[in-house]
Short mmCIF file of C-alpha atoms in Angstrom, two decimals:
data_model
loop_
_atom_site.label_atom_id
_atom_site.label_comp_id
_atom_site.label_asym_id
_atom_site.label_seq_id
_atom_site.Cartn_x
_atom_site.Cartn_y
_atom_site.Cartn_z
CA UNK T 1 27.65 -33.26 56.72
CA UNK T 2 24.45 -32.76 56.42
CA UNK T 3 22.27 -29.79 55.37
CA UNK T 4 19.36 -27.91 57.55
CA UNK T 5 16.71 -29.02 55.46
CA UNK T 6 17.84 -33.25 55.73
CA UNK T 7 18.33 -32.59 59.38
CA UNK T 8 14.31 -31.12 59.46
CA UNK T 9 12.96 -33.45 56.88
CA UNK T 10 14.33 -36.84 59.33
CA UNK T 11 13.14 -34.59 62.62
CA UNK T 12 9.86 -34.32 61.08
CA UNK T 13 9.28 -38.18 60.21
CA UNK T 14 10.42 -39.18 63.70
CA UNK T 15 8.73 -36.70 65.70
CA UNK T 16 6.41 -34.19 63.46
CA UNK T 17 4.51 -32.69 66.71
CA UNK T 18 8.34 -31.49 68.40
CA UNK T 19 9.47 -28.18 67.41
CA UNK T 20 11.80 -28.72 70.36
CA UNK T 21 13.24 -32.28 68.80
CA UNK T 22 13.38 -29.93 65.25
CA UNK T 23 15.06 -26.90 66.80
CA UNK T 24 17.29 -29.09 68.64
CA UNK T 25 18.05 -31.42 65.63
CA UNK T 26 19.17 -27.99 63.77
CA UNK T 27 21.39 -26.55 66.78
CA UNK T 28 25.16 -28.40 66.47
CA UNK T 29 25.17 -25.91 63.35
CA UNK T 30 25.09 -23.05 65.46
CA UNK T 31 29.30 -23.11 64.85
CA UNK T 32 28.63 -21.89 61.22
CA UNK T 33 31.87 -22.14 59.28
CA UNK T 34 33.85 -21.93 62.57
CA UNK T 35 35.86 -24.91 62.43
CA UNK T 36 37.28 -25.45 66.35
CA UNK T 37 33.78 -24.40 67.20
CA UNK T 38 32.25 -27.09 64.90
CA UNK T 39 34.28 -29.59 66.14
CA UNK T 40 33.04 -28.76 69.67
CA UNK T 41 29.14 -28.99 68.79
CA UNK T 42 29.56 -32.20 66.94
CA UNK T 43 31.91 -34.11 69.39
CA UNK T 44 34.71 -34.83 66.78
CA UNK T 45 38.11 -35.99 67.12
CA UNK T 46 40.51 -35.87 64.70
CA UNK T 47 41.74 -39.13 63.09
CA UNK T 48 45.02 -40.60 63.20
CA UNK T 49 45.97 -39.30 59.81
CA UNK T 50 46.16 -35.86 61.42
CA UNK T 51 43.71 -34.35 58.69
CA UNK T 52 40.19 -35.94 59.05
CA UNK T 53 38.07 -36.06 61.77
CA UNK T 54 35.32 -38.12 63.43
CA UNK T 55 31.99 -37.19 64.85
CA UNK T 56 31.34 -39.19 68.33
CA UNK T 57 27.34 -39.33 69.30
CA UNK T 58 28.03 -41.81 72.11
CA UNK T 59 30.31 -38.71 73.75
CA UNK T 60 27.32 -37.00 73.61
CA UNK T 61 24.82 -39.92 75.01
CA UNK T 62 27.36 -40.71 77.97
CA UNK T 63 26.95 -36.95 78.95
CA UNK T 64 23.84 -35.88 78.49
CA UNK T 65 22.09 -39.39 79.59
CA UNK T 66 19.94 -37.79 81.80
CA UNK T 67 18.52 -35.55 79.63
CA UNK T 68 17.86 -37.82 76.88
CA UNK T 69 15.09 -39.21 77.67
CA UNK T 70 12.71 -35.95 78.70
CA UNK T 71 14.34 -33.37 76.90
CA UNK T 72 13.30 -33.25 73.08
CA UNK T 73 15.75 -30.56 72.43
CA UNK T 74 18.45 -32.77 73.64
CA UNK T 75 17.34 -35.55 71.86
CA UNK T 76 17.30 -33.95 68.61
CA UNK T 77 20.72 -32.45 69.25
CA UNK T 78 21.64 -36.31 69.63
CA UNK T 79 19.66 -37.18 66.38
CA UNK T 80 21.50 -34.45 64.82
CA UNK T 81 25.26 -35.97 65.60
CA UNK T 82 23.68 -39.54 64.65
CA UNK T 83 22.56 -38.13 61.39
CA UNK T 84 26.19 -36.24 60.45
CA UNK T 85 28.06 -39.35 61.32
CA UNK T 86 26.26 -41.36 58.55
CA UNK T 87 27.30 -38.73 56.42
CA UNK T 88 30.50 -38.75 56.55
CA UNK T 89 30.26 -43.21 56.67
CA UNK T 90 27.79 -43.29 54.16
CA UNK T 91 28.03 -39.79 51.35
CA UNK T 92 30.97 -38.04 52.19
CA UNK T 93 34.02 -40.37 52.56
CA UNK T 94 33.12 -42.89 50.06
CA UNK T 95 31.74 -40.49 47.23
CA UNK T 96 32.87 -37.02 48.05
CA UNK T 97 35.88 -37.28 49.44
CA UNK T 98 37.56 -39.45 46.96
CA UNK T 99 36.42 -36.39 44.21
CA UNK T 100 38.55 -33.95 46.25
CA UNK T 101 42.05 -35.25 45.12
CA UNK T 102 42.01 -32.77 42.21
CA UNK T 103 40.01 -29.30 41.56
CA UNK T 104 39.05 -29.34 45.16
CA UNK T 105 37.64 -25.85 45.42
CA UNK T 106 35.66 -26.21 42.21
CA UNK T 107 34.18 -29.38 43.49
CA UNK T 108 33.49 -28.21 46.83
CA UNK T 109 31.61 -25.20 45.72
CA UNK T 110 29.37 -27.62 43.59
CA UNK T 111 29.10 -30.15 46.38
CA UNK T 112 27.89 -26.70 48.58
CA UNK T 113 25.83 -25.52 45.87
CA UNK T 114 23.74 -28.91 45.37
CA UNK T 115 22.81 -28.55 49.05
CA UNK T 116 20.97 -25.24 48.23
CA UNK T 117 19.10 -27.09 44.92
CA UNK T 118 18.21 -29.88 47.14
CA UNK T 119 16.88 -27.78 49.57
CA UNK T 120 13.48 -27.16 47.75
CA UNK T 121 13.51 -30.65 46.01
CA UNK T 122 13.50 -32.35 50.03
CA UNK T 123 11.12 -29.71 51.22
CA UNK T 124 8.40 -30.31 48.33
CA UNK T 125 9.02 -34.29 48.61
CA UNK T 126 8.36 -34.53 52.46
CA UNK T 127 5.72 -31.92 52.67
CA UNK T 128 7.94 -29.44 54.77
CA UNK T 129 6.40 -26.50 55.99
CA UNK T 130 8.83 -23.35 57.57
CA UNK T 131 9.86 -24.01 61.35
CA UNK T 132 7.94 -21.14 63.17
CA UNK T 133 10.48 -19.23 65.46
CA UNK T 134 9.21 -20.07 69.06
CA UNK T 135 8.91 -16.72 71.00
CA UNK T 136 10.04 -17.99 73.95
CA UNK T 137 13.38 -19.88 73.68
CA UNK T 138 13.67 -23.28 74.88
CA UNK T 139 16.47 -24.06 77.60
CA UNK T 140 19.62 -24.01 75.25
CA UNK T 141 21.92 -24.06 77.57
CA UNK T 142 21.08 -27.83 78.56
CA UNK T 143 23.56 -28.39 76.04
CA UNK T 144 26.93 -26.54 77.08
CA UNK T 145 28.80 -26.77 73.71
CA UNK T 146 26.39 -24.83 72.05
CA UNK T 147 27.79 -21.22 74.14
CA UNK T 148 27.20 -18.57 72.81
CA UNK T 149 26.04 -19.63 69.77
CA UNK T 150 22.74 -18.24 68.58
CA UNK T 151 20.42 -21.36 67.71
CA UNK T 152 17.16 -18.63 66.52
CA UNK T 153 19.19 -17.84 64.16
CA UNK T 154 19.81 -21.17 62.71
CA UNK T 155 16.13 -21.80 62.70
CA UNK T 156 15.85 -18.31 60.61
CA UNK T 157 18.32 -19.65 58.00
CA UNK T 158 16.13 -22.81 57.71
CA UNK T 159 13.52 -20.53 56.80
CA UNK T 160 15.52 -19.12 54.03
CA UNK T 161 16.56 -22.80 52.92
CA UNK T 162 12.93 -22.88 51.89
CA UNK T 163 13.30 -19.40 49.21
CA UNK T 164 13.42 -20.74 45.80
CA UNK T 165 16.84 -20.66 43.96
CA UNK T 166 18.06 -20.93 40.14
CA UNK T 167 17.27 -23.83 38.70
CA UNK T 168 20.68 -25.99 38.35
CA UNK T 169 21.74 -29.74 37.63
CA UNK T 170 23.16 -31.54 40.13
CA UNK T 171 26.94 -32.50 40.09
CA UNK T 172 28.32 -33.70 43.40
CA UNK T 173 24.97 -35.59 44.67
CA UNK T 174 21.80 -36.99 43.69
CA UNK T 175 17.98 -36.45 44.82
CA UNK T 176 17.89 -40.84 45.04
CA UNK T 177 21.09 -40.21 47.09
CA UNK T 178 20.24 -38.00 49.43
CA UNK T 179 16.59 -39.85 50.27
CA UNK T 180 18.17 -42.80 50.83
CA UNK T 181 20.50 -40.89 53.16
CA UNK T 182 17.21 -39.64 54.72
CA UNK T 183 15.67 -42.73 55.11
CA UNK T 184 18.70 -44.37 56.16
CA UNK T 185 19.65 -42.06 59.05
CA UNK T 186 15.38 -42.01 60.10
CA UNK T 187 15.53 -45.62 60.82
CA UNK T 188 19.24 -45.81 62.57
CA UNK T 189 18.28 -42.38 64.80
CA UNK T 190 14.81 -44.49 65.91
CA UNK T 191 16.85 -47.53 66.94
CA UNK T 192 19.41 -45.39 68.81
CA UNK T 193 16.62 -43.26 70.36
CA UNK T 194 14.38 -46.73 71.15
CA UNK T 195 17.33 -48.01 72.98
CA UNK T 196 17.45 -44.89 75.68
CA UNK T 197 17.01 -46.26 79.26
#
C-alpha cells in the first residue's frame, strides 16, 4: 500500500491548511507490521482465494458517517483507506504482485526499499515540508480501530521519511508511477469526499 510520504503529499493537495486531515490521513498505519492489527485499521477482508485481502472504505463511510463531514481527522483516515485501495487496484496487483511468483523476499525488500528513495524524490517534487507534532493530540479515539495504537508516533516517522538516504536506482517502481498514483488517488479521494451528505 501506500507509503507515509504519498499519503502526506495527496493530504496536502486536497487540504494543505489541515494538519488534522494530514495526521489523520497517516493514522490506519498506526498497526506497523502487525498484520491482524492492519487488517483492522484498513477495513480488509480476505478474498476468496484464502490468501489476499481487500481494503473496504465504504465499511468505514457507513460507520463513521457522522463524523465525516466535521471531523478532518476522520476524513483523512477515510482518504487514507481510499488511497490504499487504489494501490492495491492500480500498483500492487497488476505490477507487483505478478513479480512475487519467484525471489519473493529479494523483490519485496527492493519493492520496500524504493519506498524509502521515493520518499525524498515526492517530498522535493510537491514542496513537502515536515508535519509539526501537534502538542495537544487531536480526539483519536473518534476512530475505534485505531486502540491503542500510537498515531504521534507515526507522524514522528514521517519526519524521518524526510532524512536523506543512499542514493539508489529504482527496481520495483517508478517516480512517473508513483505521481500518477498520486494524482490519481487526489482526484478519486475529492470525488468521494465531494459526495459526503
Amino acid at each position: 500500500m501506500g507509503s507515509r510520504m504519498m499519503h502526506y503529499a495527496i493530504a496536502q493537495q486536497l487540504a494543505p491548511e489541515s494538519t488534522a486531515f494530514s495526521i489523520g490521513s497517516l493514522a490506519p498505519d498506526v498497526s506497523g507490521h502487525n498484520f491482524d492489527f492492519k487488517s483492522q485499521t484498513h477495513y480488509m477482508t480476505l478474498n476468496e482465494d484464502g490468501k489476499t485481502r481487500s481494503i473496504h472504505p465504504e465499511m468505514f463511510a457507513e460507520e463513521y458517517q457522522r463524523q465525516l463531514l466535521p471531523d478532518m481527522f476522520v476524513r483523512g483516515y477515510y482518504a487514507h483507506l481510499l488511497e490504499d485501495k487504489v494501490w492495491l487496484d492500480t500498483v500492487f496487483n497488476p505490477f507487483i504482485r505478478p513479480q512475487l511468483n519467484t525471489q519473493r523476499d529479494q523483490k519485496l525488500a527492493a519493492y520496500y526499499a524504493d519506498f524509502h528513495t521515493l520518499n525524498l524524490l515526492i517530498a522535493n517534487h510537491h514542496k513537502l515540508q515536515p508535519l509539526s507534532v501537534p502538542d495537544s493530540a487531536h480526539d483519536f479515539a473518534a476512530v475505534r480501530e485505531i486502540g491503542d495504537g500510537d498515531v504521534m508516533q507515526v507522524v514522528k516517522d514521517l519526519r524521518d521519511d524526510f532524512e536523506p538516504v543512499p542514493k539508489r536506482q529504482l527496481v520495483m517502481l517508478s517516480f512517473d508511477q508513483i505521481e500518477q498514483y498520486i494524482n490519481t488517488c487526489a482526484q478519486v479521494v475529492q470525488d468521494h469526499l465531494s459526495a459526503l451528505k
